[in-house]
Coordinates of C-alpha atoms and ligand atoms in Angstrom, one line a residue:
M1 CA -8.8 -42.9 173.0
A2 CA -6.3 -40.1 173.2
N3 CA -6.0 -40.2 177.0
A4 CA -4.6 -43.8 176.9
Y5 CA -1.4 -42.3 175.4
D6 CA 1.3 -40.2 176.8
Y7 CA 0.7 -37.6 174.2
D8 CA -1.9 -36.8 171.5
L9 CA 0.8 -36.0 169.0
Y10 CA 4.5 -37.0 168.9
V11 CA 6.5 -35.1 166.3
I12 CA 10.0 -36.4 165.1
G13 CA 12.2 -33.6 163.9
A14 CA 12.2 -29.9 165.1
G15 CA 12.9 -28.3 161.8
S16 CA 10.6 -25.6 160.1
G17 CA 7.8 -28.1 159.5
G18 CA 8.0 -30.0 162.8
V19 CA 8.1 -26.9 164.9
R20 CA 5.2 -25.3 163.1
A21 CA 3.0 -28.5 163.3
S22 CA 3.9 -28.9 167.0
R23 CA 3.1 -25.3 167.9
I24 CA -0.1 -25.0 166.0
S25 CA -1.4 -28.4 167.2
A26 CA -0.5 -27.5 170.8
G27 CA -2.5 -24.2 170.2
F28 CA -5.5 -26.2 169.2
G29 CA -5.3 -28.0 172.6
A30 CA -3.3 -31.1 171.6
R31 CA -0.8 -32.5 174.1
V32 CA 2.4 -32.5 172.0
A33 CA 6.0 -33.6 172.3
V34 CA 8.8 -33.2 169.7
A35 CA 12.1 -35.0 169.5
E36 CA 15.2 -33.5 168.1
D37 CA 18.9 -34.6 168.6
R38 CA 20.4 -31.6 166.7
P39 CA 20.2 -27.7 167.1
L40 CA 16.5 -26.6 166.9
G41 CA 15.3 -25.3 163.5
G42 CA 16.5 -28.0 161.3
T43 CA 18.4 -27.5 158.0
C44 CA 17.0 -24.1 157.1
V45 CA 18.1 -22.4 160.3
N46 CA 21.4 -24.3 160.9
V47 CA 22.9 -25.4 157.5
G48 CA 20.6 -24.0 154.9
C49 CA 18.5 -20.9 154.0
V50 CA 19.5 -18.7 156.8
P51 CA 23.3 -19.1 157.1
K52 CA 23.4 -19.4 153.2
K53 CA 21.6 -16.0 152.8
L54 CA 24.1 -14.5 155.3
F55 CA 27.0 -15.8 153.3
V56 CA 25.4 -14.4 150.1
Y57 CA 25.2 -10.9 151.7
S58 CA 28.9 -11.2 152.7
S59 CA 30.0 -12.5 149.4
H60 CA 28.1 -9.8 147.4
T61 CA 29.8 -7.1 149.5
A62 CA 33.0 -7.5 147.3
E63 CA 31.1 -6.6 144.2
D64 CA 29.2 -3.7 145.9
I65 CA 32.6 -2.3 146.9
E66 CA 33.9 -2.4 143.3
D67 CA 30.8 -0.9 142.0
A68 CA 31.0 2.0 144.4
A69 CA 33.8 3.4 142.2
G70 CA 31.3 4.4 139.5
Y71 CA 29.4 6.3 142.0
G72 CA 32.5 8.4 143.1
W73 CA 33.6 6.4 146.1
T74 CA 37.3 5.3 146.7
V75 CA 37.3 2.5 149.0
E76 CA 40.8 1.6 150.2
G77 CA 42.4 -1.1 152.4
V78 CA 39.5 -3.6 151.8
K79 CA 40.0 -6.9 153.5
F80 CA 37.9 -9.9 154.1
H81 CA 38.2 -12.1 157.3
W82 CA 36.4 -15.4 157.0
P83 CA 36.6 -16.3 160.8
T84 CA 34.7 -13.1 161.6
L85 CA 32.0 -14.1 159.2
I86 CA 31.8 -17.6 160.7
A87 CA 31.8 -16.3 164.3
N88 CA 29.0 -13.8 163.5
K89 CA 27.0 -16.3 161.7
N90 CA 27.2 -18.8 164.5
K91 CA 26.1 -16.1 166.9
E92 CA 23.0 -15.3 164.8
I93 CA 22.1 -19.0 164.4
E94 CA 22.5 -19.6 168.2
R95 CA 20.0 -16.6 168.6
L96 CA 17.6 -18.3 166.3
N97 CA 18.0 -21.6 168.0
G98 CA 17.0 -19.8 171.2
I99 CA 13.9 -18.5 169.6
Y100 CA 12.7 -21.8 168.4
R101 CA 13.1 -23.2 171.9
K102 CA 11.1 -20.4 173.3
L103 CA 8.4 -20.9 170.8
L104 CA 8.0 -24.5 171.7
D105 CA 8.2 -23.7 175.4
N106 CA 5.6 -21.0 175.2
A107 CA 3.2 -23.3 173.1
G108 CA 3.5 -25.9 175.8
V109 CA 5.2 -28.4 173.7
D110 CA 7.5 -30.9 175.4
L111 CA 11.0 -31.1 173.8
H112 CA 12.9 -34.4 174.0
E113 CA 16.5 -33.7 172.9
A114 CA 17.3 -37.2 171.7
R115 CA 17.1 -39.2 168.5
A116 CA 13.8 -41.0 168.1
T117 CA 12.8 -44.1 166.3
L118 CA 9.5 -45.9 165.9
V119 CA 8.8 -49.0 168.0
D120 CA 5.2 -49.5 166.7
A121 CA 2.6 -47.3 165.3
H122 CA 1.9 -45.6 168.6
T123 CA 5.3 -46.0 170.3
V124 CA 8.5 -44.0 169.9
D125 CA 11.9 -44.9 171.4
V126 CA 13.5 -41.5 172.3
G127 CA 16.9 -41.8 173.7
G128 CA 16.2 -45.3 175.3
R129 CA 12.8 -44.2 176.7
Q130 CA 9.5 -45.3 175.3
V131 CA 6.8 -42.7 174.7
T132 CA 3.3 -43.4 173.3
A133 CA 1.1 -41.1 171.2
E134 CA -2.2 -41.3 169.4
T135 CA -0.6 -39.7 166.3
I136 CA 2.9 -39.6 165.2
L137 CA 4.3 -36.9 162.7
I138 CA 7.6 -37.5 160.9
A139 CA 9.4 -34.3 159.9
T140 CA 13.0 -35.5 159.8
G141 CA 14.0 -33.6 156.7
G142 CA 16.8 -34.6 154.3
W143 CA 20.6 -35.0 154.3
P144 CA 23.2 -34.3 151.5
Y145 CA 23.7 -37.0 149.1
L146 CA 27.3 -37.9 148.0
P147 CA 28.0 -40.2 145.0
D148 CA 29.9 -43.3 145.8
I149 CA 33.2 -42.5 144.0
P150 CA 36.8 -43.2 145.2
G151 CA 38.1 -40.4 147.4
V152 CA 34.7 -39.0 148.1
E153 CA 35.6 -39.0 151.9
H154 CA 37.8 -36.0 151.1
A155 CA 34.9 -33.9 149.8
I156 CA 32.6 -31.7 151.9
T157 CA 28.9 -30.9 151.4
S158 CA 26.9 -27.8 152.3
N159 CA 26.8 -29.1 155.9
E160 CA 30.5 -28.5 156.3
A161 CA 30.9 -25.5 154.1
F162 CA 29.3 -23.5 156.9
F163 CA 32.0 -24.3 159.4
L164 CA 35.2 -24.3 157.4
D165 CA 38.2 -23.0 159.4
D166 CA 39.6 -21.1 156.4
L167 CA 38.3 -19.8 153.0
P168 CA 39.7 -22.2 150.5
K169 CA 41.7 -20.6 147.7
R170 CA 40.5 -23.1 145.0
V171 CA 37.2 -24.7 145.2
A172 CA 35.4 -27.2 143.0
V173 CA 31.6 -27.2 143.4
I174 CA 30.0 -30.3 141.9
G175 CA 26.3 -30.1 140.6
G176 CA 24.0 -27.7 138.9
G177 CA 21.2 -27.3 141.3
Y178 CA 20.1 -24.7 143.9
I179 CA 22.9 -25.4 146.3
A180 CA 25.7 -25.7 143.7
V181 CA 24.9 -22.4 142.0
E182 CA 24.5 -20.6 145.3
F183 CA 27.8 -21.7 146.8
A184 CA 29.7 -21.3 143.6
G185 CA 28.6 -17.6 143.9
I186 CA 29.3 -17.4 147.6
F187 CA 33.0 -18.7 147.2
N188 CA 33.5 -16.7 144.1
G189 CA 32.5 -13.4 145.6
M190 CA 34.6 -14.1 148.7
G191 CA 37.7 -14.4 146.4
S192 CA 38.2 -18.2 145.9
K193 CA 38.9 -19.5 142.4
V194 CA 35.7 -21.5 141.7
T195 CA 35.3 -24.3 139.1
Q196 CA 31.6 -25.5 138.9
L197 CA 31.2 -29.0 137.3
Y198 CA 27.9 -30.1 136.1
R199 CA 27.1 -33.4 134.4
G200 CA 24.2 -32.2 132.2
E201 CA 23.7 -29.8 129.4
Q202 CA 22.8 -26.7 131.4
I203 CA 22.6 -25.8 135.1
L204 CA 19.3 -25.5 137.0
R205 CA 17.5 -28.4 135.3
G206 CA 13.7 -27.8 135.7
F207 CA 13.9 -24.0 135.6
D208 CA 12.9 -22.0 132.6
A209 CA 15.4 -22.3 129.8
D210 CA 15.8 -18.6 129.5
V211 CA 16.6 -18.5 133.3
R212 CA 19.1 -21.3 132.8
H213 CA 21.0 -19.7 129.9
T214 CA 21.0 -16.2 131.4
L215 CA 22.3 -17.4 134.8
A216 CA 25.0 -19.5 133.2
E217 CA 26.2 -16.5 131.2
E218 CA 26.1 -14.1 134.1
I219 CA 28.0 -16.4 136.5
R220 CA 30.7 -17.0 133.9
K221 CA 31.0 -13.3 133.4
K222 CA 31.8 -13.1 137.1
G223 CA 34.7 -15.4 136.8
I224 CA 33.2 -18.8 137.8
D225 CA 34.6 -21.5 135.5
L226 CA 31.4 -23.3 134.9
R227 CA 31.9 -26.5 132.9
C228 CA 29.0 -28.7 131.7
H229 CA 28.9 -32.4 130.5
V230 CA 31.6 -33.3 133.1
N231 CA 31.7 -35.1 136.3
V232 CA 34.2 -36.3 138.9
M233 CA 35.3 -40.0 138.8
R234 CA 38.0 -40.0 141.5
I235 CA 39.5 -37.7 144.1
D236 CA 43.1 -38.1 145.2
K237 CA 44.6 -36.4 148.1
T238 CA 48.0 -35.0 147.5
D239 CA 50.6 -32.8 149.3
T240 CA 49.3 -29.7 147.5
G241 CA 45.6 -30.3 147.6
L242 CA 43.0 -32.6 146.1
T243 CA 43.3 -33.9 142.5
L244 CA 40.0 -34.5 140.8
H245 CA 40.0 -36.9 137.9
L246 CA 37.3 -35.8 135.5
T247 CA 35.1 -37.7 133.0
D248 CA 36.6 -35.5 130.1
D249 CA 40.0 -37.1 131.0
S250 CA 41.3 -33.8 132.5
M251 CA 42.3 -33.2 136.0
L252 CA 41.7 -30.4 138.3
E253 CA 43.6 -29.5 141.5
V254 CA 41.7 -27.7 144.2
D255 CA 42.0 -27.2 147.9
T256 CA 38.2 -28.0 148.6
V257 CA 35.6 -30.0 146.6
M258 CA 32.1 -29.5 147.6
F259 CA 29.4 -31.9 146.4
A260 CA 26.0 -30.3 146.0
T261 CA 24.6 -33.3 144.3
G262 CA 21.1 -33.4 145.8
R263 CA 19.6 -34.4 149.2
V264 CA 18.0 -37.6 150.3
P265 CA 15.1 -38.1 152.7
N266 CA 16.2 -38.8 156.4
T267 CA 14.3 -42.1 156.8
K268 CA 17.2 -44.5 157.2
D269 CA 17.0 -45.4 160.9
L270 CA 13.3 -44.7 161.7
N271 CA 12.2 -48.3 161.4
L272 CA 9.6 -47.4 158.9
H273 CA 9.6 -50.6 157.0
D274 CA 8.7 -52.8 160.0
I275 CA 5.9 -50.5 161.0
G276 CA 4.4 -50.5 157.4
V277 CA 5.1 -46.9 156.5
A278 CA 5.6 -47.0 152.6
T279 CA 8.5 -45.1 151.0
D280 CA 9.6 -44.6 147.5
E281 CA 12.8 -45.9 146.0
K282 CA 14.6 -42.8 147.3
G283 CA 13.3 -43.5 150.8
A284 CA 10.9 -40.6 150.7
I285 CA 7.7 -41.2 152.7
L286 CA 4.6 -41.5 150.6
V287 CA 1.7 -39.4 151.8
D288 CA -1.7 -38.4 150.7
E289 CA -3.0 -34.8 150.2
F290 CA -3.5 -34.5 154.0
S291 CA 0.2 -35.8 154.6
K292 CA -1.1 -39.1 155.9
T293 CA 1.1 -42.1 155.3
S294 CA 0.2 -45.7 154.6
V295 CA -0.3 -46.1 158.4
D296 CA -3.5 -44.4 159.5
N297 CA -2.1 -42.6 162.6
I298 CA 1.3 -41.7 161.1
Y299 CA 1.8 -38.5 159.1
A300 CA 4.7 -37.0 157.4
I301 CA 5.7 -33.4 156.2
G302 CA 8.6 -31.6 154.7
D303 CA 11.7 -32.7 152.8
V304 CA 11.2 -36.2 154.1
T305 CA 8.3 -36.6 151.8
D306 CA 10.2 -35.2 148.8
R307 CA 7.2 -33.2 147.4
I308 CA 8.7 -29.7 147.1
A309 CA 11.8 -29.3 149.4
L310 CA 11.4 -25.8 150.5
T311 CA 11.0 -24.4 154.1
P312 CA 7.8 -22.4 153.4
V313 CA 6.2 -25.5 151.8
A314 CA 7.1 -27.6 155.0
I315 CA 5.6 -24.8 157.1
M316 CA 2.4 -24.9 155.0
E317 CA 2.3 -28.7 155.2
G318 CA 2.7 -28.4 159.1
M319 CA -0.1 -25.8 159.2
A320 CA -2.5 -28.0 157.1
F321 CA -1.7 -30.9 159.3
A322 CA -2.5 -29.2 162.5
R323 CA -5.7 -27.6 161.1
T324 CA -6.8 -30.9 159.8
L325 CA -6.2 -33.0 162.9
Y326 CA -6.7 -30.6 165.8
G327 CA -8.4 -27.5 164.3
G328 CA -11.6 -29.1 162.8
M329 CA -10.6 -27.7 159.4
P330 CA -9.5 -30.4 157.1
T331 CA -6.9 -28.7 154.9
A332 CA -5.3 -30.4 151.9
V333 CA -1.8 -29.1 151.1
D334 CA -1.6 -26.9 147.9
H335 CA 1.6 -27.3 146.0
A336 CA 0.4 -25.3 142.9
N337 CA 2.2 -22.1 141.9
V338 CA 4.9 -22.1 144.7
P339 CA 7.2 -19.2 144.2
S340 CA 11.0 -19.8 144.8
A341 CA 14.3 -18.1 144.6
V342 CA 17.8 -19.2 144.0
F343 CA 20.2 -17.0 145.8
S344 CA 22.8 -17.2 143.1
Q345 CA 24.6 -14.0 142.0
P346 CA 22.5 -12.6 140.4
P347 CA 19.6 -14.3 142.0
V348 CA 16.7 -16.1 140.3
G349 CA 13.0 -15.8 141.1
S350 CA 10.3 -18.1 139.6
V351 CA 6.6 -18.9 139.9
G352 CA 4.3 -21.0 137.9
L353 CA 5.1 -22.8 134.8
T354 CA 8.3 -22.8 132.7
E355 CA 7.9 -22.1 129.0
E356 CA 8.4 -25.8 128.3
E357 CA 5.9 -26.9 130.9
A358 CA 3.4 -24.3 129.6
R359 CA 3.8 -25.5 126.1
A360 CA 3.3 -29.1 127.1
E361 CA 0.1 -28.4 129.1
H362 CA -1.5 -25.7 127.0
G363 CA 0.0 -25.9 123.5
D364 CA 0.5 -22.4 122.1
V365 CA 1.5 -19.8 124.6
H366 CA 2.6 -16.2 124.4
I367 CA 5.9 -15.2 125.6
Y368 CA 7.0 -11.7 126.8
R369 CA 10.7 -11.3 127.7
S370 CA 12.8 -8.3 128.5
T371 CA 16.6 -8.2 128.8
F372 CA 18.2 -5.1 130.1
T373 CA 21.1 -3.5 132.0
P374 CA 19.8 -2.8 135.5
M375 CA 19.9 1.0 136.3
K376 CA 22.5 0.5 139.1
H377 CA 24.9 -0.9 136.5
T378 CA 24.5 1.9 134.0
M379 CA 27.3 3.6 136.0
T380 CA 29.3 0.7 137.3
G381 CA 30.4 -0.7 134.0
R382 CA 29.6 -4.3 135.3
G383 CA 27.8 -5.4 132.2
E384 CA 25.4 -7.5 134.2
K385 CA 22.0 -8.0 132.5
T386 CA 18.6 -8.7 134.0
M387 CA 16.2 -11.1 132.4
M388 CA 12.3 -11.0 133.0
K389 CA 9.8 -13.2 131.4
L390 CA 6.1 -13.8 131.3
I391 CA 4.2 -16.8 129.9
V392 CA 0.6 -16.3 129.0
E393 CA -2.2 -18.6 128.0
P394 CA -3.8 -16.8 124.9
K395 CA -7.5 -17.9 125.3
S396 CA -7.9 -17.0 129.0
D397 CA -5.1 -14.4 129.0
R398 CA -3.9 -15.9 132.3
V399 CA -0.2 -15.4 133.3
L400 CA 1.0 -19.0 133.8
G401 CA 4.5 -18.3 134.8
A402 CA 6.9 -15.4 135.7
H403 CA 10.6 -15.8 135.8
M404 CA 13.5 -13.4 136.5
V405 CA 17.3 -13.4 136.8
G406 CA 18.5 -10.1 138.3
P407 CA 19.1 -8.2 141.5
D408 CA 16.2 -8.7 144.0
A409 CA 14.6 -11.4 142.0
G410 CA 13.3 -13.2 145.1
E411 CA 11.8 -10.0 146.5
I412 CA 10.2 -9.1 143.3
I413 CA 8.8 -12.7 142.4
Q414 CA 7.2 -12.9 146.0
G415 CA 4.8 -10.2 145.0
I416 CA 4.2 -11.4 141.4
G417 CA 3.5 -14.7 143.0
I418 CA 0.4 -13.5 144.5
A419 CA -0.9 -12.3 141.1
V420 CA -0.1 -15.7 139.5
K421 CA -1.6 -17.6 142.4
I422 CA -5.0 -15.9 142.1
G423 CA -4.9 -16.3 138.3
A424 CA -4.4 -12.7 137.2
T425 CA -4.5 -12.0 133.4
K426 CA -1.9 -10.3 131.3
A427 CA -4.4 -7.4 130.9
Q428 CA -4.6 -7.0 134.6
F429 CA -0.7 -7.0 134.8
D430 CA -0.8 -4.3 132.1
A431 CA -3.5 -2.2 134.0
T432 CA -1.1 -2.1 136.9
I433 CA 0.9 1.1 137.2
G434 CA 4.7 0.5 137.3
I435 CA 6.8 2.0 140.2
H436 CA 9.4 4.0 138.4
P437 CA 12.4 3.7 138.3
T438 CA 12.5 0.0 139.4
A439 CA 13.4 -3.2 137.5
A440 CA 10.0 -4.7 138.8
E441 CA 8.0 -2.3 136.8
E442 CA 9.1 -4.2 133.7
F443 CA 6.7 -6.9 134.7
V444 CA 3.8 -4.5 134.2
T445 CA 5.2 -2.9 131.0
M446 CA 6.1 -5.8 128.7
R447 CA 3.9 -5.2 125.7
D448 CA 5.6 -7.0 122.8
R449 CA 5.5 -10.7 122.3
V450 CA 8.8 -12.4 121.6
E451 CA 9.5 -15.6 119.7
P452 CA 9.2 -18.8 121.9
L453 CA 12.4 -20.6 122.7
A454 CA 13.8 -22.5 119.8
E455 CA 14.2 -25.8 121.8
A456 CA 10.8 -25.6 123.3
A457 CA 9.2 -24.9 119.9
E458 CA 10.7 -28.1 118.4
Ligands
NDP1 P1 19.2 -30.3 143.3 O1 18.3 -31.5 143.2 O2 18.6 -29.0 143.1 O3 20.5 -30.4 142.4 C1 21.3 -31.5 142.5 C2 22.4 -31.4 141.4 O4 23.3 -32.4 141.5 C3 21.7 -31.5 140.0 O5 22.4 -30.5 139.2 C4 22.1 -32.9 139.6 O6 22.3 -33.0 138.2 C5 23.4 -33.0 140.3 N1 23.7 -34.6 140.7 C6 22.9 -35.4 141.2 N2 23.6 -36.5 141.4 C7 24.8 -36.4 140.9 C8 25.9 -37.2 140.6 N3 25.9 -38.6 141.1 N4 27.0 -36.7 140.1 C9 27.1 -35.4 139.7 N5 26.0 -34.5 139.8 C10 24.9 -35.1 140.3 O7 19.7 -30.4 144.8 P2 20.5 -29.4 145.8 O8 21.4 -30.3 146.6 O9 21.0 -28.3 145.1 O10 19.3 -28.9 146.7 C11 18.3 -29.8 147.2 C12 17.0 -29.1 147.5 O11 17.1 -28.2 148.5 C13 16.6 -28.5 146.2 O12 15.9 -29.2 145.3 C14 15.6 -27.3 146.8 O13 14.3 -27.8 146.8 C15 16.2 -27.1 148.1 N6 16.9 -25.8 148.2 C16 16.3 -24.7 148.1 C17 17.0 -23.4 148.0 C18 16.3 -22.2 147.8 O14 15.0 -22.2 147.9 N7 17.1 -21.1 147.5 C19 18.5 -23.4 148.3 C20 19.0 -24.7 148.5 C21 18.4 -25.9 148.4 P3 21.0 -33.4 137.2 O15 20.4 -32.1 137.0 O16 21.6 -34.0 136.1 O17 20.1 -34.3 138.0

């Protein structure tokens, strides 16, 4: 009986997923409280998507100023002041923290600003106080992972990169995933000398091979020293900086080393094991399609479940949870064809299957690819290329995947994502009139098939 408990729903974590689930559940009439011991909004608002995108805007300004020369502008006395950027960013994030607080307040959700742990399946300890709830939702997100190597205490992660006192002159970024390529681009644009070290064959594992190759080429052109097949074994602090000892027996001296080597689910201190909430070997909470854990009244959403670690996915999971439990509309989460962008420079946008995945699932697939100089750069001399690609299933003519590297890739792929989600065919793409002159029009004007990737065809 719901009334026997202090609340109908207790949410642990006020990030993107937790706040959405709290608000919508309360809107359906549930009595809801949420616990959070850090600034409201979670990773995305405080140390993720939002400040990262602001940094990308700042960083890309350097290139925009250079490119202005081709259009007749002389820009003199250009200077960059890191503390101004940090101060303005902090102000904007505080504004967003305030909006999150208001959203919870307006929805009638009680906010408990303390750390919460589970006492039993219906009881939470929040800052030393015990609170009971019929249902508990865990939305505690993730935390940067650092490999256990000597000297790693001298390294930073993306958490600290947003608050550095000074812009480092020489930076090593370790990793080849989303965060690594984004921060390598950010520091490079701002004028740091950037070395990016990746242990594997090619950055952005899991993305389409053409995207990976194109981006690697473009970021090298911009001056990032991207080295693959190499990792850090040890970090020594010296009088002049940090010396990295690398697996290829070389050494690298930098001022800052940033590890972007993945994130782990935030489940450590929740007491999940004692309560019987099952996790996988990484600590991620195992859930069914309604986000229910192995304990009947405990649910989990967002990065802590390690399904797809993206803010809009956590929000969708939070919505589905609220509709299922309190809206009378059982809604399974749908992780198919989730579009995403990497805010590298140039950015990447992707939706649907990669060529490799499409080939594994559907056998023979048709590939359409276009590589061209974006119109803006015909007069800047930058030499940057844009790559667009469609993957089509021949029998049904369905577009299985769309991928892009180039300016505005995220903005463009968001629209293309709708078409892929509703199962549009290549003929329907072709029947769509392009908007001229844009880069996006290329997605509806690619007529000639190209050879599949050599490695995918093997
Ligand atoms: P990723 O999983 O994307 O990348 C981790 C990288 O670190 C990989 O290149 C991995 O190599 C490498 N790595 C892992 N362990 C080690 C190690 N011990 N030594 C050296 N290298 C290592 O994680 P991120 O931290 O970049 O991002 C976490 C998640 O956050 C992403 O998966 C994404 O879902 C989300 N995110 C989304 C963004 C967006 O939408 N724009 C932006 C930022 C984050 P390998 O490939 O060999 O495993």
